Short mmCIF file of N, CA and C in Angstrom, two decimals:
data_model
loop_
_atom_site.label_atom_id
_atom_site.label_comp_id
_atom_site.label_asym_id
_atom_site.label_seq_id
_atom_site.Cartn_x
_atom_site.Cartn_y
_atom_site.Cartn_z
N UNK B 1 149.50 50.23 9.05
CA UNK B 1 150.85 50.40 8.59
C UNK B 1 151.13 49.27 7.61
N UNK B 2 152.02 49.54 6.66
CA UNK B 2 152.36 48.54 5.66
C UNK B 2 153.78 48.04 5.89
N UNK B 3 153.95 46.72 5.89
CA UNK B 3 155.26 46.08 6.04
C UNK B 3 155.37 45.03 4.95
N UNK B 4 156.39 45.15 4.13
CA UNK B 4 156.61 44.20 3.03
C UNK B 4 155.38 44.08 2.14
N UNK B 5 154.71 45.20 1.91
CA UNK B 5 153.55 45.19 1.03
C UNK B 5 152.30 44.61 1.66
N UNK B 6 152.33 44.37 2.95
CA UNK B 6 151.18 43.80 3.64
C UNK B 6 150.76 44.72 4.78
N UNK B 7 149.46 44.82 4.98
CA UNK B 7 148.94 45.66 6.05
C UNK B 7 149.11 44.96 7.39
N UNK B 8 149.70 45.68 8.34
CA UNK B 8 149.88 45.17 9.70
C UNK B 8 149.16 46.14 10.63
N UNK B 9 148.21 45.64 11.42
CA UNK B 9 147.52 46.55 12.35
C UNK B 9 148.51 47.10 13.37
N UNK B 10 148.46 48.40 13.59
CA UNK B 10 149.41 49.05 14.50
C UNK B 10 148.78 50.31 15.08
N UNK B 11 149.38 50.78 16.15
CA UNK B 11 148.95 52.06 16.74
C UNK B 11 150.14 52.75 17.37
N UNK B 12 150.00 54.06 17.52
CA UNK B 12 151.03 54.86 18.18
C UNK B 12 150.90 54.66 19.69
N UNK B 13 152.04 54.48 20.36
CA UNK B 13 152.07 54.40 21.81
C UNK B 13 153.10 55.39 22.31
N UNK B 14 153.23 55.52 23.62
CA UNK B 14 154.26 56.40 24.18
C UNK B 14 155.67 55.92 23.81
N UNK B 15 155.80 54.63 23.49
CA UNK B 15 157.10 54.05 23.13
C UNK B 15 157.31 53.98 21.63
N UNK B 16 156.39 54.53 20.84
CA UNK B 16 156.50 54.48 19.39
C UNK B 16 155.41 53.63 18.78
N UNK B 17 155.54 53.34 17.49
CA UNK B 17 154.54 52.54 16.79
C UNK B 17 154.69 51.08 17.21
N UNK B 18 153.58 50.44 17.53
CA UNK B 18 153.57 49.04 17.93
C UNK B 18 152.52 48.29 17.13
N UNK B 19 152.87 47.09 16.67
CA UNK B 19 151.88 46.22 16.04
C UNK B 19 150.85 45.86 17.10
N UNK B 20 149.63 45.58 16.65
CA UNK B 20 148.57 45.27 17.59
C UNK B 20 147.96 43.90 17.31
N UNK B 21 147.35 43.37 18.35
CA UNK B 21 146.56 42.15 18.25
C UNK B 21 145.30 42.41 19.05
N UNK B 22 144.15 42.23 18.43
CA UNK B 22 142.86 42.55 19.06
C UNK B 22 142.86 43.99 19.56
N UNK B 23 143.43 44.89 18.75
CA UNK B 23 143.49 46.33 19.01
C UNK B 23 144.34 46.72 20.22
N UNK B 24 145.15 45.80 20.73
CA UNK B 24 146.06 46.10 21.84
C UNK B 24 147.50 45.97 21.35
N UNK B 25 148.39 46.89 21.77
CA UNK B 25 149.79 46.79 21.36
C UNK B 25 150.40 45.46 21.80
N UNK B 26 151.19 44.88 20.92
CA UNK B 26 151.88 43.63 21.26
C UNK B 26 153.08 43.97 22.13
N UNK B 27 153.25 43.24 23.21
CA UNK B 27 154.36 43.45 24.14
C UNK B 27 155.67 43.04 23.46
N UNK B 28 156.61 43.98 23.29
CA UNK B 28 157.88 43.65 22.65
C UNK B 28 158.63 42.51 23.34
N UNK B 29 158.46 42.38 24.66
CA UNK B 29 159.13 41.31 25.39
C UNK B 29 158.66 39.94 24.91
N UNK B 30 157.37 39.82 24.61
CA UNK B 30 156.86 38.53 24.13
C UNK B 30 157.42 38.22 22.74
N UNK B 31 157.61 39.25 21.93
CA UNK B 31 158.20 39.06 20.60
C UNK B 31 159.66 38.62 20.75
N UNK B 32 160.39 39.26 21.66
CA UNK B 32 161.78 38.90 21.89
C UNK B 32 161.90 37.46 22.38
N UNK B 33 161.00 37.03 23.27
CA UNK B 33 161.03 35.65 23.75
C UNK B 33 160.77 34.67 22.61
N UNK B 34 159.80 35.00 21.75
CA UNK B 34 159.48 34.14 20.61
C UNK B 34 160.70 34.00 19.69
N UNK B 35 161.33 35.13 19.35
CA UNK B 35 162.49 35.09 18.46
C UNK B 35 163.65 34.33 19.10
N UNK B 36 163.86 34.55 20.39
CA UNK B 36 164.93 33.84 21.09
C UNK B 36 164.69 32.34 21.08
N UNK B 37 163.45 31.94 21.26
CA UNK B 37 163.09 30.51 21.23
C UNK B 37 163.34 29.92 19.85
N UNK B 38 162.96 30.66 18.80
CA UNK B 38 163.09 30.15 17.44
C UNK B 38 164.54 30.14 16.95
N UNK B 39 165.30 31.20 17.27
CA UNK B 39 166.66 31.33 16.74
C UNK B 39 167.75 30.86 17.69
N UNK B 40 167.47 30.85 18.97
CA UNK B 40 168.47 30.41 19.95
C UNK B 40 169.75 31.22 19.85
N UNK B 41 170.88 30.52 19.83
CA UNK B 41 172.19 31.18 19.80
C UNK B 41 172.44 31.94 18.50
N UNK B 42 171.65 31.69 17.47
CA UNK B 42 171.84 32.34 16.17
C UNK B 42 171.11 33.68 16.04
N UNK B 43 170.36 34.07 17.07
CA UNK B 43 169.55 35.28 16.97
C UNK B 43 170.39 36.52 16.68
N UNK B 44 171.47 36.73 17.40
CA UNK B 44 172.29 37.93 17.19
C UNK B 44 172.87 37.96 15.78
N UNK B 45 173.34 36.82 15.30
CA UNK B 45 173.91 36.75 13.94
C UNK B 45 172.83 37.02 12.89
N UNK B 46 171.66 36.43 13.08
CA UNK B 46 170.56 36.63 12.13
C UNK B 46 170.15 38.10 12.10
N UNK B 47 170.03 38.71 13.28
CA UNK B 47 169.65 40.12 13.34
C UNK B 47 170.70 40.99 12.66
N UNK B 48 171.98 40.71 12.89
CA UNK B 48 173.06 41.49 12.28
C UNK B 48 173.03 41.36 10.76
N UNK B 49 172.86 40.15 10.24
CA UNK B 49 172.82 39.96 8.78
C UNK B 49 171.61 40.66 8.17
N UNK B 50 170.47 40.59 8.83
CA UNK B 50 169.27 41.25 8.30
C UNK B 50 169.41 42.77 8.34
N UNK B 51 170.06 43.30 9.38
CA UNK B 51 170.29 44.75 9.43
C UNK B 51 171.25 45.18 8.33
N UNK B 52 172.28 44.39 8.08
CA UNK B 52 173.22 44.70 7.00
C UNK B 52 172.50 44.70 5.66
N UNK B 53 171.64 43.71 5.45
CA UNK B 53 170.87 43.64 4.21
C UNK B 53 169.98 44.87 4.07
N UNK B 54 169.29 45.25 5.13
CA UNK B 54 168.41 46.42 5.07
C UNK B 54 169.19 47.69 4.76
N UNK B 55 170.38 47.83 5.32
CA UNK B 55 171.20 49.03 5.10
C UNK B 55 171.76 49.11 3.69
N UNK B 56 171.71 48.00 2.96
CA UNK B 56 172.21 47.99 1.57
C UNK B 56 171.23 48.68 0.62
N UNK B 57 170.07 49.07 1.12
CA UNK B 57 169.02 49.70 0.30
C UNK B 57 168.64 51.05 0.87
N UNK B 58 168.28 51.96 -0.02
CA UNK B 58 167.67 53.21 0.41
C UNK B 58 166.26 52.86 0.91
N UNK B 59 165.70 53.67 1.82
CA UNK B 59 164.39 53.33 2.38
C UNK B 59 163.30 53.02 1.34
N UNK B 60 163.19 53.83 0.30
CA UNK B 60 162.14 53.58 -0.70
C UNK B 60 162.42 52.30 -1.47
N UNK B 61 163.70 52.04 -1.77
CA UNK B 61 164.06 50.79 -2.45
C UNK B 61 163.72 49.58 -1.58
N UNK B 62 164.04 49.70 -0.30
CA UNK B 62 163.79 48.60 0.62
C UNK B 62 162.30 48.33 0.74
N UNK B 63 161.50 49.38 0.75
CA UNK B 63 160.05 49.19 0.84
C UNK B 63 159.55 48.33 -0.32
N UNK B 64 160.13 48.52 -1.49
CA UNK B 64 159.71 47.74 -2.66
C UNK B 64 160.37 46.37 -2.70
N UNK B 65 161.59 46.27 -2.21
CA UNK B 65 162.36 45.02 -2.34
C UNK B 65 162.18 44.06 -1.17
N UNK B 66 161.63 44.52 -0.05
CA UNK B 66 161.62 43.71 1.18
C UNK B 66 160.96 42.35 0.99
N UNK B 67 159.76 42.30 0.45
CA UNK B 67 159.09 41.00 0.33
C UNK B 67 159.77 40.11 -0.71
N UNK B 68 160.15 40.63 -1.88
CA UNK B 68 160.89 39.76 -2.81
C UNK B 68 162.20 39.23 -2.21
N UNK B 69 162.89 40.05 -1.40
CA UNK B 69 164.09 39.57 -0.73
C UNK B 69 163.74 38.45 0.24
N UNK B 70 162.69 38.65 1.02
CA UNK B 70 162.24 37.62 1.96
C UNK B 70 161.95 36.32 1.23
N UNK B 71 161.32 36.41 0.07
CA UNK B 71 161.01 35.20 -0.70
C UNK B 71 162.28 34.47 -1.12
N UNK B 72 163.38 35.21 -1.30
CA UNK B 72 164.65 34.58 -1.69
C UNK B 72 165.32 33.86 -0.52
N UNK B 73 165.24 34.45 0.69
CA UNK B 73 165.98 33.84 1.81
C UNK B 73 165.13 33.10 2.82
N UNK B 74 163.81 33.17 2.70
CA UNK B 74 163.00 32.48 3.70
C UNK B 74 163.34 30.99 3.69
N UNK B 75 163.30 30.38 4.86
CA UNK B 75 163.67 28.96 4.94
C UNK B 75 162.72 28.08 4.13
N UNK B 76 163.30 27.06 3.52
CA UNK B 76 162.47 26.04 2.89
C UNK B 76 161.81 25.24 4.00
N UNK B 77 160.55 24.94 3.80
CA UNK B 77 159.81 24.16 4.79
C UNK B 77 159.89 22.69 4.38
N UNK B 78 160.30 21.83 5.31
CA UNK B 78 160.40 20.41 4.97
C UNK B 78 159.06 19.86 4.48
N UNK B 79 159.12 18.88 3.59
CA UNK B 79 157.88 18.30 3.07
C UNK B 79 157.07 17.72 4.23
N UNK B 80 155.76 17.84 4.11
CA UNK B 80 154.88 17.36 5.16
C UNK B 80 154.55 18.42 6.19
N UNK B 81 155.24 19.56 6.16
CA UNK B 81 154.98 20.67 7.09
C UNK B 81 154.35 21.80 6.30
N UNK B 82 153.59 22.65 6.98
CA UNK B 82 152.94 23.76 6.30
C UNK B 82 152.99 25.03 7.14
N UNK B 83 153.00 26.16 6.43
CA UNK B 83 152.70 27.46 7.00
C UNK B 83 153.70 28.05 7.96
N UNK B 84 153.28 29.21 8.52
CA UNK B 84 154.09 29.96 9.47
C UNK B 84 154.36 29.09 10.69
N UNK B 85 155.55 29.20 11.21
CA UNK B 85 155.91 28.47 12.42
C UNK B 85 156.54 27.13 12.15
N UNK B 86 156.43 26.63 10.91
CA UNK B 86 157.10 25.38 10.57
C UNK B 86 158.60 25.65 10.58
N UNK B 87 159.36 24.75 11.19
CA UNK B 87 160.80 24.98 11.31
C UNK B 87 161.53 24.73 10.00
N UNK B 88 162.47 25.59 9.72
CA UNK B 88 163.33 25.46 8.55
C UNK B 88 164.67 26.08 8.91
N UNK B 89 165.64 25.99 8.02
CA UNK B 89 166.97 26.56 8.28
C UNK B 89 167.13 27.87 7.52
N UNK B 90 167.42 28.94 8.26
CA UNK B 90 167.66 30.25 7.66
C UNK B 90 169.11 30.31 7.21
N UNK B 91 169.33 30.57 5.94
CA UNK B 91 170.68 30.59 5.35
C UNK B 91 171.27 32.00 5.50
N UNK B 92 172.06 32.19 6.56
CA UNK B 92 172.65 33.51 6.81
C UNK B 92 173.67 33.87 5.74
N UNK B 93 174.32 32.87 5.15
CA UNK B 93 175.25 33.13 4.05
C UNK B 93 174.56 33.73 2.85
N UNK B 94 173.37 33.24 2.55
CA UNK B 94 172.59 33.79 1.44
C UNK B 94 172.19 35.23 1.73
N UNK B 95 171.79 35.51 2.96
CA UNK B 95 171.42 36.88 3.33
C UNK B 95 172.63 37.79 3.17
N UNK B 96 173.81 37.32 3.58
CA UNK B 96 175.04 38.11 3.41
C UNK B 96 175.31 38.38 1.93
N UNK B 97 175.11 37.38 1.08
CA UNK B 97 175.32 37.57 -0.36
C UNK B 97 174.34 38.58 -0.93
N UNK B 98 173.10 38.53 -0.49
CA UNK B 98 172.09 39.47 -0.99
C UNK B 98 172.41 40.91 -0.60
N UNK B 99 173.14 41.10 0.51
CA UNK B 99 173.47 42.46 0.94
C UNK B 99 174.60 43.07 0.12
N UNK B 100 175.32 42.23 -0.63
CA UNK B 100 176.39 42.72 -1.51
C UNK B 100 175.80 42.90 -2.90
N UNK B 101 175.13 44.00 -3.07
CA UNK B 101 174.43 44.28 -4.33
C UNK B 101 175.42 44.56 -5.44
N UNK B 102 175.13 44.02 -6.61
CA UNK B 102 176.01 44.25 -7.77
C UNK B 102 175.67 45.52 -8.50
#
């Protein structure tokens, strides 16, 4: 399956399509715990802003715009830190502005 222009290994399950790791579906509960740990009290707000942003696009438009949008709002990583998992601040105000398309 393709997400933001990148291939993500996935398979169909009784509960729908699930991303996989080592050919096994990833447990959604573990993903929820990870997100809760990273976002804390801001998780609901972040999810709401991202859903609003996604709804501002038609599905085909979103498929093309998703990664460029992510590049605009992804947190800046502090100097001396690298890669995925490095902590940064997600600007929910910027995401809200991006959802108000001109």
